[in-house]
PDB file of C-alpha atoms in Angstrom:
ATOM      1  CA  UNK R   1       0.000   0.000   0.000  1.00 47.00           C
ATOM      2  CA  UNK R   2       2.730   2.339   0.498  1.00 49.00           C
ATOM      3  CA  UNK R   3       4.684   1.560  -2.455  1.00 49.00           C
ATOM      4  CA  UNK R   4       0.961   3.031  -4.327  1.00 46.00           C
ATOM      5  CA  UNK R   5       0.486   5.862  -2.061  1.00 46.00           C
ATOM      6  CA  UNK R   6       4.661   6.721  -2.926  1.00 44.00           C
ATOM      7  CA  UNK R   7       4.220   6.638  -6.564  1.00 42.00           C
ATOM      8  CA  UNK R   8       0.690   8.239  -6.347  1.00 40.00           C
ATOM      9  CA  UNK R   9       2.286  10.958  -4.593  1.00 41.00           C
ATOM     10  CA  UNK R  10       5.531  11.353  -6.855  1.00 42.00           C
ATOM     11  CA  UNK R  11       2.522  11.360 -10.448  1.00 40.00           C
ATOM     12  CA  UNK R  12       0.590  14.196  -8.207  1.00 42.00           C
ATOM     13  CA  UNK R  13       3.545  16.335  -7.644  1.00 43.00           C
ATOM     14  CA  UNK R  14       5.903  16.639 -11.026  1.00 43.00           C
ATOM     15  CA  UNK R  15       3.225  18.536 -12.930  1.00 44.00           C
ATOM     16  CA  UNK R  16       4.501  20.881 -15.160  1.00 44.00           C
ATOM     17  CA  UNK R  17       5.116  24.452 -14.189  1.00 43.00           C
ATOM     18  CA  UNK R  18       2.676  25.465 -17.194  1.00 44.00           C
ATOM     19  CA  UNK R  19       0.163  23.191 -15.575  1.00 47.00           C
ATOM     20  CA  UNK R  20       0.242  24.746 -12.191  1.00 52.00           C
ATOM     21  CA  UNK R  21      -0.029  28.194 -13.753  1.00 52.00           C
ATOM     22  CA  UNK R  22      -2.684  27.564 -16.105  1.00 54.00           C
ATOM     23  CA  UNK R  23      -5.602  29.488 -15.534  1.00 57.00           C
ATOM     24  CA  UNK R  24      -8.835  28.274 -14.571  1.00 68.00           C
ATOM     25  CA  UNK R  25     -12.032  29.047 -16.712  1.00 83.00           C
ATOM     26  CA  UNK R  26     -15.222  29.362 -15.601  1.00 85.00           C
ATOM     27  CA  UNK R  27     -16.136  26.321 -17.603  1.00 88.00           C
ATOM     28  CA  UNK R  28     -13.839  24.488 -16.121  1.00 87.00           C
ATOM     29  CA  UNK R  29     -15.065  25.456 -12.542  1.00 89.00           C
ATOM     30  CA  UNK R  30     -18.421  24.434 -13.906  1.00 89.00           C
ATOM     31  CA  UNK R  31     -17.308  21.445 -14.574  1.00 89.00           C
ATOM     32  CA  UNK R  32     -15.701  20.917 -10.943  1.00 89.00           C
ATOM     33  CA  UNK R  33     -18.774  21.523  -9.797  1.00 91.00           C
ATOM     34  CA  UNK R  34     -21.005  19.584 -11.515  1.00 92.00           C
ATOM     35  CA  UNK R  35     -18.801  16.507 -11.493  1.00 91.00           C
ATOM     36  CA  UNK R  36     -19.032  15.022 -14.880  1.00 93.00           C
ATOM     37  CA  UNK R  37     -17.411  11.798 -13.594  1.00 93.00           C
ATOM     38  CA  UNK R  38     -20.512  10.957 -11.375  1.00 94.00           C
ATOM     39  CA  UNK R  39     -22.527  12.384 -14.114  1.00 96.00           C
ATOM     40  CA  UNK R  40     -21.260   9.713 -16.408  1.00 95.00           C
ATOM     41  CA  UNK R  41     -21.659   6.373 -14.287  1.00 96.00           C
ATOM     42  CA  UNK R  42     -24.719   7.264 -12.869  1.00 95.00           C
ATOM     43  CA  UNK R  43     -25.913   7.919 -16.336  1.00 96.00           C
ATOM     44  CA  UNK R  44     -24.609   4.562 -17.465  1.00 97.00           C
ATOM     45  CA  UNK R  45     -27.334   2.651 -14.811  1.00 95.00           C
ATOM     46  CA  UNK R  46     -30.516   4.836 -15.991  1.00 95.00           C
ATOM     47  CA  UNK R  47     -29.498   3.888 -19.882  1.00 96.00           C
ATOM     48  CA  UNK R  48     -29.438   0.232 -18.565  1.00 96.00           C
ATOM     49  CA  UNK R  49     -32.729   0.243 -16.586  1.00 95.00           C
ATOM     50  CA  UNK R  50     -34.750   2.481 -19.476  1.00 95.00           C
ATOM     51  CA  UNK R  51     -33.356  -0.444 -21.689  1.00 95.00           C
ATOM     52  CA  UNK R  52     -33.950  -3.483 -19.751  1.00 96.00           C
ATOM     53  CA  UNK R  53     -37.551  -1.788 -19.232  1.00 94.00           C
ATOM     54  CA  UNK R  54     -38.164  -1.850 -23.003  1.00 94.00           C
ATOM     55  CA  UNK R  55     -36.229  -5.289 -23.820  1.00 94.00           C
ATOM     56  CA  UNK R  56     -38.596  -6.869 -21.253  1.00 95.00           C
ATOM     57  CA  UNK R  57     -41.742  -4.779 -22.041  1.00 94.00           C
ATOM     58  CA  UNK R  58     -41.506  -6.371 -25.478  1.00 93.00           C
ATOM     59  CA  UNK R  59     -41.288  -2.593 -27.265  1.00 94.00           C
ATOM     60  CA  UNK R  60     -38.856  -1.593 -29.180  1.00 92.00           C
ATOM     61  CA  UNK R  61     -36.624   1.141 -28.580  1.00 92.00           C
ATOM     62  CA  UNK R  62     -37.898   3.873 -31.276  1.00 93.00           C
ATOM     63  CA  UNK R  63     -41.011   3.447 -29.582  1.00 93.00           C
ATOM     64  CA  UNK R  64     -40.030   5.072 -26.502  1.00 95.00           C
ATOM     65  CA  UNK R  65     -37.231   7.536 -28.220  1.00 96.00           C
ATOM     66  CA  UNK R  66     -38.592  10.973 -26.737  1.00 96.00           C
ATOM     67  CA  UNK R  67     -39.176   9.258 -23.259  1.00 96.00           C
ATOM     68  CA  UNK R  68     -35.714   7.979 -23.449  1.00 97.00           C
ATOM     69  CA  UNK R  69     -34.379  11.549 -24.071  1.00 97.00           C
ATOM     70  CA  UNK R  70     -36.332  12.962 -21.327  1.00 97.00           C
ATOM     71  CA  UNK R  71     -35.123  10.341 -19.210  1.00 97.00           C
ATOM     72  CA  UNK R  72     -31.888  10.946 -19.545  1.00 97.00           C
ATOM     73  CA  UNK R  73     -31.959  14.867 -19.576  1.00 98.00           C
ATOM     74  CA  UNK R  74     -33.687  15.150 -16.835  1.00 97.00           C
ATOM     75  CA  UNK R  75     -31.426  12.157 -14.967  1.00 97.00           C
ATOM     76  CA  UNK R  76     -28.630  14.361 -15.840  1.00 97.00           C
ATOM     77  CA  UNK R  77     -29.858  17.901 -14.819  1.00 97.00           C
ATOM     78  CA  UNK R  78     -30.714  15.842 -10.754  1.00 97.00           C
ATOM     79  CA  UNK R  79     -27.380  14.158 -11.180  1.00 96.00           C
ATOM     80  CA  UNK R  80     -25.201  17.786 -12.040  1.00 96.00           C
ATOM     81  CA  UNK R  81     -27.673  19.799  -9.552  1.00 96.00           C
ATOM     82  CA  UNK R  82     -27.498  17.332  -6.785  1.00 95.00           C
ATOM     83  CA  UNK R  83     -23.588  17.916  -6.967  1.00 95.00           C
ATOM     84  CA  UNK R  84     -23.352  21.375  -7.103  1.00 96.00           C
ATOM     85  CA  UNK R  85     -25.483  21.075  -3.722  1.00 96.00           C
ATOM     86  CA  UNK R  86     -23.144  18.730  -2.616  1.00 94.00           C
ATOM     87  CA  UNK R  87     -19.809  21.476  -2.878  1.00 94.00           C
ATOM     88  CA  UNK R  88     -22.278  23.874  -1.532  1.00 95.00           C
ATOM     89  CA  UNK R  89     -22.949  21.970   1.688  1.00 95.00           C
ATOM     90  CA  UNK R  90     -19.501  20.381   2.045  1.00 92.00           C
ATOM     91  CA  UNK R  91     -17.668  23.748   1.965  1.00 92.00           C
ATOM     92  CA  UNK R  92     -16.593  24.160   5.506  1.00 91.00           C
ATOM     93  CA  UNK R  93     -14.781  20.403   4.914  1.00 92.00           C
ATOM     94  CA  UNK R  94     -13.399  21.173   1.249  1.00 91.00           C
ATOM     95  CA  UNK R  95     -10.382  23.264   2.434  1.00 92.00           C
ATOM     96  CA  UNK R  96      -9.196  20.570   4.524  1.00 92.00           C
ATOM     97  CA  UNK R  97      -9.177  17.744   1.656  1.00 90.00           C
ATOM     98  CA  UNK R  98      -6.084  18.082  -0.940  1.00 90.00           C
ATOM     99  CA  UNK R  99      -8.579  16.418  -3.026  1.00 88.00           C
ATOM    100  CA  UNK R 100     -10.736  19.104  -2.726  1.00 89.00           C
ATOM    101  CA  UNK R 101      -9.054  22.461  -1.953  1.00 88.00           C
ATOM    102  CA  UNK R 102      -9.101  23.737  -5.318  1.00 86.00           C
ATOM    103  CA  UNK R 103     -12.527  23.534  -5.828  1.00 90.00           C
ATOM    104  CA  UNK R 104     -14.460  26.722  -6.786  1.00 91.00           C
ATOM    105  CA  UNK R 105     -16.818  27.219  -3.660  1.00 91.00           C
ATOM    106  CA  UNK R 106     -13.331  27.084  -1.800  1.00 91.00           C
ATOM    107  CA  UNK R 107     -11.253  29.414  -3.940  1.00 90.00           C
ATOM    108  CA  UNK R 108     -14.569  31.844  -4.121  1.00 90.00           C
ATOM    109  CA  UNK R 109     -14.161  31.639  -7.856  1.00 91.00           C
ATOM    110  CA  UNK R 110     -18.136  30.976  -7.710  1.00 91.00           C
ATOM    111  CA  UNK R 111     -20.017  32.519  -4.775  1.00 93.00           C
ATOM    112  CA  UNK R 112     -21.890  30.341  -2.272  1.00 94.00           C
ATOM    113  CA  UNK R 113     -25.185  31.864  -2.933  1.00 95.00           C
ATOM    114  CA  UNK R 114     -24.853  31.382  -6.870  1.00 94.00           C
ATOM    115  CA  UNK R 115     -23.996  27.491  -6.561  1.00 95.00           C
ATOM    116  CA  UNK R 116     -26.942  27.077  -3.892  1.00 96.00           C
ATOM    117  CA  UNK R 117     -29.131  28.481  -6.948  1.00 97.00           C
ATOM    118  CA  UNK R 118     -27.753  26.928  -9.577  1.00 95.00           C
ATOM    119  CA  UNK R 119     -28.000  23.885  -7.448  1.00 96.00           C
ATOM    120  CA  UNK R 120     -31.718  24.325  -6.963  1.00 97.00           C
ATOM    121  CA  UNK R 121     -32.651  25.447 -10.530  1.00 98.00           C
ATOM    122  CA  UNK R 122     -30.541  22.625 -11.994  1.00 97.00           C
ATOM    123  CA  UNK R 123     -32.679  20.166  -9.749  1.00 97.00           C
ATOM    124  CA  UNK R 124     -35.842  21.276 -10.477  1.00 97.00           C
ATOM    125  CA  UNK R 125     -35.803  20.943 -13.979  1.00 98.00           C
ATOM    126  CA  UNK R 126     -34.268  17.938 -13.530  1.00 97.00           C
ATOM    127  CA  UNK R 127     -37.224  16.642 -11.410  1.00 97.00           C
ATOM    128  CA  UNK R 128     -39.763  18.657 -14.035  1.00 97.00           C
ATOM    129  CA  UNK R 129     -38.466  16.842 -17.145  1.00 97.00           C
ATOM    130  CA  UNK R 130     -38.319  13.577 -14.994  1.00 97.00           C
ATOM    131  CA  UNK R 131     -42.144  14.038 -14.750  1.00 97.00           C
ATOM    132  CA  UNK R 132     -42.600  14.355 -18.040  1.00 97.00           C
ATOM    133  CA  UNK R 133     -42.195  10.781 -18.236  1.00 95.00           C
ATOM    134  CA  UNK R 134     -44.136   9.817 -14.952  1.00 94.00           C
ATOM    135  CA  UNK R 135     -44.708  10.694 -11.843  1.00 95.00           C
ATOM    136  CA  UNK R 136     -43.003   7.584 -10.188  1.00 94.00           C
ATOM    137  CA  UNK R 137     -39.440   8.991 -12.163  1.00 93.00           C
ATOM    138  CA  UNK R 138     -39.608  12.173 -10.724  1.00 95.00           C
ATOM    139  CA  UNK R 139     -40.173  11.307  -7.194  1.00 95.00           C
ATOM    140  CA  UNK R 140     -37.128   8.500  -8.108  1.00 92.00           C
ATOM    141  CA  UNK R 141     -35.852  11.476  -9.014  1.00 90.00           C
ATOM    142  CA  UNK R 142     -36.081  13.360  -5.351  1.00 91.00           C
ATOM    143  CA  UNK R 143     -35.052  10.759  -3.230  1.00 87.00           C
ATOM    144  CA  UNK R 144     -31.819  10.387  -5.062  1.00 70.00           C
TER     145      UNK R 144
END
């Protein structure tokens, strides 16, 4: 375990000098703070339950095309706005974590107040597409 943690440590800390410099966009804090990592595997399980649904429904998928892009809108907007909720509420912890220092609610890049709403906003129309398809989505949707 410590030979991993040593040669973890030694990848982390010979970054170029032009990568330590390199400015930050605000798309790229954005990013941060949606997390398009979790984004991306939790999408992964709804495009394998919407299928298996249809497989063993007998329809076919151009059937259900619209619903499927719904689906996964909306999955992604509660996915990205439960995040940015998530570095809103964890803020006071953030500054400890080297993981997580650098984020933008800890540099102030993006105010506290302005993730909290995007946070919100993001969710509900996450939850309001998810309905769209039916009500027993959406409320899937809120106890995410």
């Amino acid at each position: 375990m410590d030979k991993v943690e040593a040669a973890t440590s030694q990848v982390i800390t010979n970054t170029s000098s032009t990568e330590k410099n390199k400015p930050v966009s605000t798309l790229d804090d954005i990013k941060s703070l949606i997390k398009i990592g979790i984004i991306n595997s939790n999408l992964i399980t709804v495009f394998t339950g919407f299928w298996l649904a249809i497989y063993y429904s007998g329809y076919t998928f151009t059937d259900y095309i619209g619903t499927f892009i719904i689906t996964m809108l909306g999955s992604t907007l509660v996915i990205a706005g439960g995040c940015m909720l998530n570095n809103w509420y964890d803020v006071d912890i953030d500054p400890v974590m080297k993981r997580t220092k650098t984020r933008p609610t800890v540099t102030g890049t993006i105010s506290l107040p302005t993730v909290l709403g995007l946070g919100l906003i993001t969710s509900f129309a996450g939850f309001l597409l998810l309905l769209f398809t039916t009500i027993e989505a959406m409320v899937m949707g809120i106890t995410w």
